[in-house]
Short mmCIF file of C-alpha atoms in Angstrom, two decimals:
data_model
loop_
_atom_site.label_atom_id
_atom_site.label_comp_id
_atom_site.label_asym_id
_atom_site.label_seq_id
_atom_site.Cartn_x
_atom_site.Cartn_y
_atom_site.Cartn_z
CA UNK B 1456 -9.81 6.49 11.17
CA UNK B 1457 -10.57 3.43 9.07
CA UNK B 1458 -9.27 2.86 5.54
CA UNK B 1459 -11.25 0.65 3.22
CA UNK B 1460 -11.09 -0.50 -0.40
CA UNK B 1461 -14.21 -1.15 -2.37
CA UNK B 1462 -13.88 -3.16 -5.64
CA UNK B 1463 -16.77 -3.00 -8.06
CA UNK B 1464 -16.70 -5.52 -10.92
CA UNK B 1465 -19.13 -6.47 -13.67
CA UNK B 1466 -21.18 -9.63 -12.97
CA UNK B 1467 -20.36 -12.69 -15.09
CA UNK B 1468 -22.21 -12.67 -18.33
CA UNK B 1469 -22.50 -8.90 -18.55
CA UNK B 1470 -20.88 -7.61 -21.75
CA UNK B 1471 -17.75 -5.48 -21.20
CA UNK B 1472 -16.95 -3.59 -24.39
CA UNK B 1473 -14.28 -1.53 -22.52
CA UNK B 1474 -12.50 -4.69 -21.52
CA UNK B 1475 -12.76 -6.01 -25.08
CA UNK B 1476 -11.20 -2.85 -26.43
CA UNK B 1477 -8.29 -3.19 -23.96
CA UNK B 1478 -7.91 -6.83 -25.04
CA UNK B 1479 -7.70 -5.72 -28.66
CA UNK B 1480 -5.35 -2.88 -27.75
CA UNK B 1481 -2.94 -5.21 -25.96
CA UNK B 1482 -2.98 -7.62 -28.91
CA UNK B 1483 -2.23 -4.75 -31.33
CA UNK B 1484 0.77 -3.84 -29.07
CA UNK B 1485 2.11 -7.36 -29.57
CA UNK B 1486 1.15 -8.97 -26.23
CA UNK B 1487 0.22 -12.60 -26.71
CA UNK B 1488 -1.89 -15.13 -24.99
CA UNK B 1489 -4.42 -12.78 -23.46
CA UNK B 1490 -7.68 -14.74 -22.93
CA UNK B 1491 -9.81 -11.96 -21.49
CA UNK B 1492 -9.71 -8.57 -19.83
CA UNK B 1493 -12.58 -7.18 -17.75
CA UNK B 1494 -12.47 -3.72 -16.29
CA UNK B 1495 -13.82 -2.67 -12.91
CA UNK B 1496 -13.58 0.17 -10.50
CA UNK B 1497 -11.85 0.60 -7.17
CA UNK B 1498 -12.68 3.16 -4.44
CA UNK B 1499 -10.20 3.94 -1.68
CA UNK B 1500 -11.99 5.46 1.27
CA UNK B 1501 -11.00 6.96 4.54
CA UNK B 1502 -13.80 7.02 7.15
CA UNK B 1503 -13.95 8.67 10.57
CA UNK B 1504 -15.09 5.71 12.59
CA UNK B 1505 -13.86 3.39 15.37
CA UNK B 1506 -15.63 0.18 14.77
CA UNK B 1507 -14.47 -1.68 11.63
CA UNK B 1508 -17.68 -3.86 11.55
CA UNK B 1509 -19.92 -0.80 11.67
CA UNK B 1510 -17.76 0.84 9.02
CA UNK B 1511 -18.06 -2.18 6.75
CA UNK B 1512 -21.85 -2.17 7.16
CA UNK B 1513 -21.99 1.52 6.32
CA UNK B 1514 -19.79 1.10 3.25
CA UNK B 1515 -21.97 -1.84 2.04
CA UNK B 1516 -24.91 0.62 2.14
CA UNK B 1517 -22.89 3.16 0.16
CA UNK B 1518 -22.28 0.53 -2.50
CA UNK B 1519 -25.94 -0.38 -2.65
CA UNK B 1520 -27.02 3.27 -2.94
CA UNK B 1521 -24.32 4.84 -5.01
CA UNK B 1522 -21.08 3.06 -5.79
CA UNK B 1523 -22.31 0.03 -7.55
CA UNK B 1524 -25.17 -0.71 -9.90
CA UNK B 1525 -26.20 -3.99 -8.28
CA UNK B 1526 -28.23 -5.07 -11.32
CA UNK B 1527 -25.04 -5.62 -13.36
CA UNK B 1528 -22.21 -5.19 -10.85
CA UNK B 1529 -20.79 -7.01 -7.82
CA UNK B 1530 -18.97 -5.25 -5.05
CA UNK B 1531 -16.45 -6.29 -2.42
CA UNK B 1532 -15.56 -4.32 0.67
CA UNK B 1533 -12.17 -4.80 2.25
CA UNK B 1534 -11.21 -3.02 5.51
CA UNK B 1535 -7.46 -2.33 5.42
CA UNK W 609 -4.08 -20.36 -17.51
CA UNK W 610 -3.09 -17.58 -15.10
CA UNK W 611 -5.58 -15.11 -13.60
CA UNK W 612 -4.31 -11.70 -12.48
CA UNK W 613 -5.76 -8.55 -11.10
CA UNK W 614 -4.20 -5.19 -11.91
CA UNK W 615 -5.10 -2.18 -9.73
CA UNK W 616 -4.38 1.26 -11.06
CA UNK W 617 -4.65 4.19 -8.56
CA UNK W 618 -3.83 7.86 -8.75
CA UNK W 619 -0.53 8.87 -7.15
CA UNK W 620 -0.73 10.83 -3.91
CA UNK W 621 -1.05 14.52 -4.60
CA UNK W 622 -2.85 14.10 -7.94
CA UNK W 623 -6.21 15.78 -7.86
CA UNK W 624 -9.16 13.40 -8.14
CA UNK W 625 -12.38 15.27 -9.10
CA UNK W 626 -14.26 12.11 -9.62
CA UNK W 627 -13.43 11.03 -6.09
CA UNK W 628 -14.40 14.41 -4.79
CA UNK W 629 -17.76 14.18 -6.56
CA UNK W 630 -18.40 10.72 -5.00
CA UNK W 631 -17.48 12.17 -1.61
CA UNK W 632 -20.02 14.93 -2.12
CA UNK W 633 -22.68 12.51 -3.35
CA UNK W 634 -22.32 10.24 -0.31
CA UNK W 635 -22.57 13.24 1.98
CA UNK W 636 -25.73 14.36 0.18
CA UNK W 637 -27.16 10.83 0.69
CA UNK W 638 -26.66 11.29 4.42
CA UNK W 639 -23.53 9.24 4.97
CA UNK W 640 -21.36 10.81 7.64
CA UNK W 641 -17.73 10.78 8.57
CA UNK W 642 -16.30 10.34 5.08
CA UNK W 643 -12.79 11.74 5.07
CA UNK W 644 -11.80 11.06 1.54
CA UNK W 645 -12.66 8.93 -1.54
CA UNK W 646 -10.30 8.26 -4.39
CA UNK W 647 -11.22 6.33 -7.48
CA UNK W 648 -9.09 3.91 -9.38
CA UNK W 649 -9.44 1.19 -11.91
CA UNK W 650 -9.14 -2.57 -11.73
CA UNK W 651 -8.45 -5.02 -14.56
CA UNK W 652 -9.09 -8.71 -14.22
CA UNK W 653 -7.13 -10.63 -16.77
CA UNK W 654 -6.84 -14.25 -17.89
CA UNK W 655 -3.59 -15.08 -19.58
CA UNK W 656 -2.46 -18.21 -21.41
CA UNK W 657 0.79 -18.90 -19.67
CA UNK W 658 2.40 -21.39 -17.32
CA UNK W 659 4.97 -19.35 -15.45
CA UNK W 660 3.45 -16.89 -12.99
CA UNK W 661 6.67 -14.93 -12.70
CA UNK W 662 6.89 -14.52 -16.50
CA UNK W 663 3.21 -13.60 -16.56
CA UNK W 664 3.71 -10.90 -13.88
CA UNK W 665 6.56 -9.42 -15.87
CA UNK W 666 4.51 -9.35 -19.06
CA UNK W 667 1.55 -7.73 -17.22
CA UNK W 668 3.87 -5.06 -15.78
CA UNK W 669 4.89 -4.22 -19.32
CA UNK W 670 1.17 -3.98 -20.33
CA UNK W 671 0.71 -1.49 -17.46
CA UNK W 672 3.67 0.57 -18.52
CA UNK W 673 2.51 0.67 -22.17
CA UNK W 674 -1.23 0.76 -21.98
CA UNK W 675 -3.09 0.19 -18.72
CA UNK W 676 -1.55 2.94 -16.54
CA UNK W 677 -0.45 6.52 -17.12
CA UNK W 678 2.67 6.21 -14.99
CA UNK W 679 3.06 10.00 -14.83
CA UNK W 680 0.07 10.30 -12.55
CA UNK W 681 -0.89 6.67 -11.70
CA UNK W 682 0.58 3.77 -9.71
CA UNK W 683 -0.25 0.14 -10.54
CA UNK W 684 -0.13 -3.10 -8.64
CA UNK W 685 -0.16 -6.57 -10.18
CA UNK W 686 -1.51 -9.44 -8.25
CA UNK W 687 -1.38 -13.05 -9.48
CA UNK W 688 -4.49 -14.90 -8.20
#
């Protein structure tokens, strides 16, 4: 069994109102010096497979088809 | 300036309907061998600070107060 972590983040330049809200919230709580916050998603997957390279390829396809919106998001696949 | 990544994941044993839905979606798209998917959140932060240790401490406090629900979620802080 192969475990993998997929991280999906907004591309640079794409507005992130959720991140902005968190920034504001942290400021309101008294935390100082926060330049920017951007929020993304993480998917922890377990896959029944033997070949890590094959699994990585398959997970990249999952990202292209479902996990990420590649117009505005980048993804990174990490085999653990 | 210090850059950090915070990863917030559901604790083991906490139900993750969103992850289950993704699992089902991937199966419906024809991907095979998926054992489990669990979804979490990631926060990429830039902080105006010089001391990485101090920054890490401060970010841990942000997690406790705002970024994570520590009853059901774990968090990890990584200084980049």
